[in-house]
Coordinates of C-alpha atoms in Angstrom, one line a residue:
X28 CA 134.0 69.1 415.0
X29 CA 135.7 69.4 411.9
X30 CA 132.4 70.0 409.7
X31 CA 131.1 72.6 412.5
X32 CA 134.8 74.5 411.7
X33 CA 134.1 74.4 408.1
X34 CA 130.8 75.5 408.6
X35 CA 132.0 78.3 410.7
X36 CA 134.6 79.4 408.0
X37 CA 132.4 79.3 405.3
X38 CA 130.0 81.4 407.4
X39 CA 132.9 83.9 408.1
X40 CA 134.0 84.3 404.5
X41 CA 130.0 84.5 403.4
X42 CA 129.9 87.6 406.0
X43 CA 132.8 89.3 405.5
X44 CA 132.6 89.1 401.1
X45 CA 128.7 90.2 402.1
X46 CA 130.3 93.2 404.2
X47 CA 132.8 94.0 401.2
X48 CA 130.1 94.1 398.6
X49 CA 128.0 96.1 400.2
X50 CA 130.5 98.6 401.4
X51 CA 131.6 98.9 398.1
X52 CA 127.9 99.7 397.0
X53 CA 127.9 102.4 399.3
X54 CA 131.1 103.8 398.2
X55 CA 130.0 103.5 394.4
X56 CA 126.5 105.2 394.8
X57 CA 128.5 107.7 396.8
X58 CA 130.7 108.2 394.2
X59 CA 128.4 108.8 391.7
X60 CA 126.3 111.6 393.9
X61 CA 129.9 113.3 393.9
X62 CA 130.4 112.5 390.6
X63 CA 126.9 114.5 390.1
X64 CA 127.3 116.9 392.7
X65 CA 130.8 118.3 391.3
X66 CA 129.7 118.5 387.8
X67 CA 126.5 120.0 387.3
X68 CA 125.2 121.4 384.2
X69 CA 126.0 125.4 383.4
X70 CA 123.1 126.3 382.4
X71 CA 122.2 130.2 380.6
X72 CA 119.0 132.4 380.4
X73 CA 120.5 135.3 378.4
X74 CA 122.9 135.1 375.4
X75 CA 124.0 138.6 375.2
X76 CA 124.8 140.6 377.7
X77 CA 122.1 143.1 379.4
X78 CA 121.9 146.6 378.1
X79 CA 124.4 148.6 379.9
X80 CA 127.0 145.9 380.9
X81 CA 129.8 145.2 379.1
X82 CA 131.6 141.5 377.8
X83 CA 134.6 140.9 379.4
X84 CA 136.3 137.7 381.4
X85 CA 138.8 136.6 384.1
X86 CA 142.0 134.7 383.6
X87 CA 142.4 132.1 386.2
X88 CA 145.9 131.0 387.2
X89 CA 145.1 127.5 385.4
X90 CA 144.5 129.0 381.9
X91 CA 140.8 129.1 382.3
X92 CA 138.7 131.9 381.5
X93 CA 135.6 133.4 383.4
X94 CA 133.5 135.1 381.2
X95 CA 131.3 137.7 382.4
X96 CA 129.5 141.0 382.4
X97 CA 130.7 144.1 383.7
X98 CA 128.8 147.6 384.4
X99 CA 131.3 150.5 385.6
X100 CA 130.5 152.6 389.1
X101 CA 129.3 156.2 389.3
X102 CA 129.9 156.6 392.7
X103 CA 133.2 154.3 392.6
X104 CA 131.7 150.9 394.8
X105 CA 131.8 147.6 392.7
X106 CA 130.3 144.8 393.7
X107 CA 131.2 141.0 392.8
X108 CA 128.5 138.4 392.3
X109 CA 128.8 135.3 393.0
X110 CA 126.3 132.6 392.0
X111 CA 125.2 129.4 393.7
X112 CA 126.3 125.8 392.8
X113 CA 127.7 125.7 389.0
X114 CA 125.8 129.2 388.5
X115 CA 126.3 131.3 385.2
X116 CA 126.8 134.9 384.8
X117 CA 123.1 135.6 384.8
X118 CA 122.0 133.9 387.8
X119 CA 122.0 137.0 389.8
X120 CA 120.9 139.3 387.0
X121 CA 117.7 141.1 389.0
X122 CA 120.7 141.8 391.5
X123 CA 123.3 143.4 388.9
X124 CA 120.5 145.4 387.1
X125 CA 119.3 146.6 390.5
X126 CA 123.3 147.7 392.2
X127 CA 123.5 149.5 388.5
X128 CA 120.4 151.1 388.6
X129 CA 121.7 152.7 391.8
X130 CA 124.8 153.6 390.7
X131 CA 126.5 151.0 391.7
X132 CA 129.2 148.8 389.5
X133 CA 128.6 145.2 388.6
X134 CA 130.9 142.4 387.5
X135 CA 129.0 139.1 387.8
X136 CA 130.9 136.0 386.2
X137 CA 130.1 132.1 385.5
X138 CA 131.3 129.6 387.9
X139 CA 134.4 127.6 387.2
X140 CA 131.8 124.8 386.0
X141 CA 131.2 127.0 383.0
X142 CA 135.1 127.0 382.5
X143 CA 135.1 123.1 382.5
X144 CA 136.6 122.8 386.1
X145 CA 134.5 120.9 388.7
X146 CA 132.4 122.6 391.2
X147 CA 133.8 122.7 395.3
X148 CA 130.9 124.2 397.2
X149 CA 132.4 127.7 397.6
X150 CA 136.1 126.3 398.6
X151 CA 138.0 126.9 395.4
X152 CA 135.4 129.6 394.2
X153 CA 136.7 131.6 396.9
X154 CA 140.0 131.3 394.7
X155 CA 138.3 132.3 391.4
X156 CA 136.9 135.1 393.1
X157 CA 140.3 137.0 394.4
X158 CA 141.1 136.9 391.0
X159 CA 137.5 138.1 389.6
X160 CA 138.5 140.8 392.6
X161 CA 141.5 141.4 391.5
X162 CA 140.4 142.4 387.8
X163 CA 137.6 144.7 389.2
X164 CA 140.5 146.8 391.2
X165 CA 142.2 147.1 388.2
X166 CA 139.2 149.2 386.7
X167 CA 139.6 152.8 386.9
X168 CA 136.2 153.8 388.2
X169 CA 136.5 151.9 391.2
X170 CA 137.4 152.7 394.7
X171 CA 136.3 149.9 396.8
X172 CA 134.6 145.9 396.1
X173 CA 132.0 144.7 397.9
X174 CA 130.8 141.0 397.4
X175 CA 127.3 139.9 397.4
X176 CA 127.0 135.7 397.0
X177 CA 124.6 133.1 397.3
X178 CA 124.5 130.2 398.7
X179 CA 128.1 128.6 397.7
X180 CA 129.0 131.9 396.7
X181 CA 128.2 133.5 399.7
X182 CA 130.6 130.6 401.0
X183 CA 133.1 131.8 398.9
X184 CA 132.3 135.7 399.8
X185 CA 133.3 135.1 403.1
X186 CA 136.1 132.7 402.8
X187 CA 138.0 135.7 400.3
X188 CA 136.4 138.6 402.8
X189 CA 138.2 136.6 405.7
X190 CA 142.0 136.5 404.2
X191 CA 141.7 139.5 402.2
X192 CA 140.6 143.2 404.1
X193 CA 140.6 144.8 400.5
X194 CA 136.6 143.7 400.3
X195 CA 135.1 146.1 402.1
X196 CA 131.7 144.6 402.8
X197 CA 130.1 141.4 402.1
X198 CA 126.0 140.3 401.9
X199 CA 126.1 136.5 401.8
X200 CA 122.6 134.4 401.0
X201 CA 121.6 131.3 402.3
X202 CA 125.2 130.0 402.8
X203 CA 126.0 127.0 404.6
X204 CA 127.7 127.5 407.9
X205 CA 129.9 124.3 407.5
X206 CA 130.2 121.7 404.7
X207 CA 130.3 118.9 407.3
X208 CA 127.1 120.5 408.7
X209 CA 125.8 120.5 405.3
X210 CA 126.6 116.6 403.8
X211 CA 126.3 114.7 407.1
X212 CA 123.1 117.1 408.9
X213 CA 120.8 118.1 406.0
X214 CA 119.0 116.5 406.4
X215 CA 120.0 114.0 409.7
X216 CA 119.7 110.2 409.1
X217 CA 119.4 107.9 411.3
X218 CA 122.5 106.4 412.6
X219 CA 123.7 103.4 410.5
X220 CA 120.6 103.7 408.3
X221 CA 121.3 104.0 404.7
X222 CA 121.0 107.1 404.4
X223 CA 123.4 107.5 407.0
X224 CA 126.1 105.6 405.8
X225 CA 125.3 107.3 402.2
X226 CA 126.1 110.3 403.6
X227 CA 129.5 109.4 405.1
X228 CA 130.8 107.6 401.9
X229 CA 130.0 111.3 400.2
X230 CA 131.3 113.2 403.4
X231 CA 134.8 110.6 402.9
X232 CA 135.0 111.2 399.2
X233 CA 134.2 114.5 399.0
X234 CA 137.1 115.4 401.5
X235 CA 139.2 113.6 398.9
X236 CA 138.1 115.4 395.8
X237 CA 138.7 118.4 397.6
X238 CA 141.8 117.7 399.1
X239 CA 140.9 118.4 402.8
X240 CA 138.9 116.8 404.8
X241 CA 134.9 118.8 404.7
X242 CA 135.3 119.3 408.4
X243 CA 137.9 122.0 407.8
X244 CA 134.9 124.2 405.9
X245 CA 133.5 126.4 408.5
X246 CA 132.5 129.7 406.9
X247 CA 130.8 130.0 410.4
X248 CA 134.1 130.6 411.9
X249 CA 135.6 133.1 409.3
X250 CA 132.6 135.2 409.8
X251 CA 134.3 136.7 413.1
X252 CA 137.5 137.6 410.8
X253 CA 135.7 140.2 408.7
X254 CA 135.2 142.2 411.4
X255 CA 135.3 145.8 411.5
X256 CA 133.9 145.8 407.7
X257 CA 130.2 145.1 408.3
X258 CA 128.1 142.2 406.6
X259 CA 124.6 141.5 405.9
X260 CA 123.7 137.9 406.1
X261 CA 120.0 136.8 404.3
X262 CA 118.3 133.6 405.3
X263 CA 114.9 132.8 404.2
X264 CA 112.4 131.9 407.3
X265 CA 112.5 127.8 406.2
X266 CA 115.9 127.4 405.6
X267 CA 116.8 129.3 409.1
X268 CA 116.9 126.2 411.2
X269 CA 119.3 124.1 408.9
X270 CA 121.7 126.9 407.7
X271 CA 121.8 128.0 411.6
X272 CA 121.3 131.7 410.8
X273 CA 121.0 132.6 414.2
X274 CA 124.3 131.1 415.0
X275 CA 126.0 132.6 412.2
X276 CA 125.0 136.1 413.0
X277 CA 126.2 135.4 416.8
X278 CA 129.2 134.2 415.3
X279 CA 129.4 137.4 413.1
X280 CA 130.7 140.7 414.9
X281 CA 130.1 143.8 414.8
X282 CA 129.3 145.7 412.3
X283 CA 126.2 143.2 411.5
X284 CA 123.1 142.7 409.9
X285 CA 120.6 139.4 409.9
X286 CA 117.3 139.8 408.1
X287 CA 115.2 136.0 408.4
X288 CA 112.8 137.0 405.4
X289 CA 109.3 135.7 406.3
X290 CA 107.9 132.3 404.1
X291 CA 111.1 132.5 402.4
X292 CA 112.7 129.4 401.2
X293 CA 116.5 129.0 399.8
X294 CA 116.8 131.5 396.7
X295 CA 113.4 132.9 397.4
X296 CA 114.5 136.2 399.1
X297 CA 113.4 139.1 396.4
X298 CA 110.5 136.9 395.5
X299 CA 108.5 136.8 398.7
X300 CA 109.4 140.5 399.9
X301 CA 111.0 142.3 397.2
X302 CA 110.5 146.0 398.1
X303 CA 112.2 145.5 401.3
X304 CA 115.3 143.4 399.9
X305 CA 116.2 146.1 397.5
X306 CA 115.4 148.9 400.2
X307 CA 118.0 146.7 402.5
X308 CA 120.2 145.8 399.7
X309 CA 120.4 150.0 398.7
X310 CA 121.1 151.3 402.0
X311 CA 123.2 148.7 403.4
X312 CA 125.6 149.4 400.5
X313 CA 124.9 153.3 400.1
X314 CA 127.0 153.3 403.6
X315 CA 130.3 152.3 401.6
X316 CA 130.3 155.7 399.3
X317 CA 130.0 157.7 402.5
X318 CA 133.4 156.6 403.4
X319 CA 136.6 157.2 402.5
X320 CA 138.4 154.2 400.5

């Protein structure tokens, strides 16, 4: 009896230090995914800014700078870009050169991972862009901001749209409709696989490098906030099911546009149907210089 009790012990502590190791596997992996997924590389295609914009950069409250490019309005609408994950200022160049060929003004800036301050999927980017918006008000040419983002930026589009009514429109890309939705559903594992429990280890260290937990990221449910300023929301055809476009643009209200761009993929939008992005992009914003500010 006495051996069987050792024999059960030993068998107890061989399982649980087995359970402990491997959790801890799953937690470091996870960690360096986050590690990864918070830090990625800033990467630029231009060196100089475009003919016609200007240099210029944003002071964050933490001492960082943005730097960017601006282009002044002739008919007194700016509009903010904001890049996808750890995107530089010239990630949505085709965009700025387009809103200025039209008349429109421009100010597109890095991401705070150009600054040196880790990436948040669009939650603290929504805080670098009040104060991106904030600079473009201060521009004399300007009479109203409108925000077109991508992906995480589009996140952060409609997270500042949401609190703040001074962005009069917003045309979001792609965006996620909830981080949880995002880490633990994109794409689904099977339950207590290893990708499964991969994903809750990032989902549970993610919250903590963020300092909230992912479920309380929902730009699904700030959609409905922006409301009566109207938005524009761009999915491409195969990303539809997993960003839940439908859903979002139900969640949406009035005044609202969804455009599901055929064989389009994430980021693929002007490239499978350009003529009719910038033919939607134009007259969706052309409506903001026919009213008053």
């Amino acid at each position: 009896m006495k051996l069987s009790r050792n024999i059960f012990k030993l068998l107890l502590i061989f399982w649980i230090a087995l359970g402990a190791g491997w959790s801890g596997g799953i937690l470091y992996v996870s960690q360096q995914y986050v590690d990864r997924l918070l830090h990625p590389a800033c990467v630029y295609l231009m060196e100089n800014s475009p003919f016609g914009f200007e240099d210029c950069s944003v002071s964050l409250p933490s001492g960082e700078r943005l730097k960017g490019w601006w282009h002044p309005p002739r008919n007194g609408v700016a509009v903010l870009l904001l890049g996808g994950h750890g995107s530089s200022r010239d990630s949505l160049m085709w965009e700025a050169r387009l809103l200025a060929q039209h008349g429109f003004g421009v100010l597109s800036v890095d991401s705070r991972v150009c600054a040196g301050l880790p990436a948040t999927l669009g939650v603290r980017e929504s805080e670098d862009a009040q104060v991106a918006l904030e600079w473009i008000q201060s521009q004399p040419e300007v009479e109203q901001v409108a925000i077109l983002g991508f992906s995480a930026g589009g996140v952060a589009g409609i997270r500042l749209a949401a609190r703040n009514p001074q962005v009069v429109a917003v045309i979001t890309e792609g965006n996620y409709p909830s981080l949880k939705e995002e880490v633990l559903d994109t794409p689904p594992a099977v339950p207590f696989s290893l990708r499964w429990q991969l994903q809750h280890g990032v989902a549970f260290l993610l919250g903590i490098r963020l300092g909230m937990p992912i479920e309380a990221i929902r730009p699904i449910e700030d959609l409905e906030k922006i409301a009566p300023r109207p938005i524009l929301l761009i999915f491409g055809e195969k990303e539809a099911l997993d960003t839940r476009a439908l859903d979002q643009y139900q969640a949406a209200k009035e005044p609202k546009t969804l455009w599901i761009v055929p064989g389009a993929d994430h980021g693929q939008y002007k490239d499978k149907a350009p003529q009719e992005y910038e033919v939607l992009l134009i007259q969706f914003l052309n409506q903001l210089s026919q009213i008053q500010p």
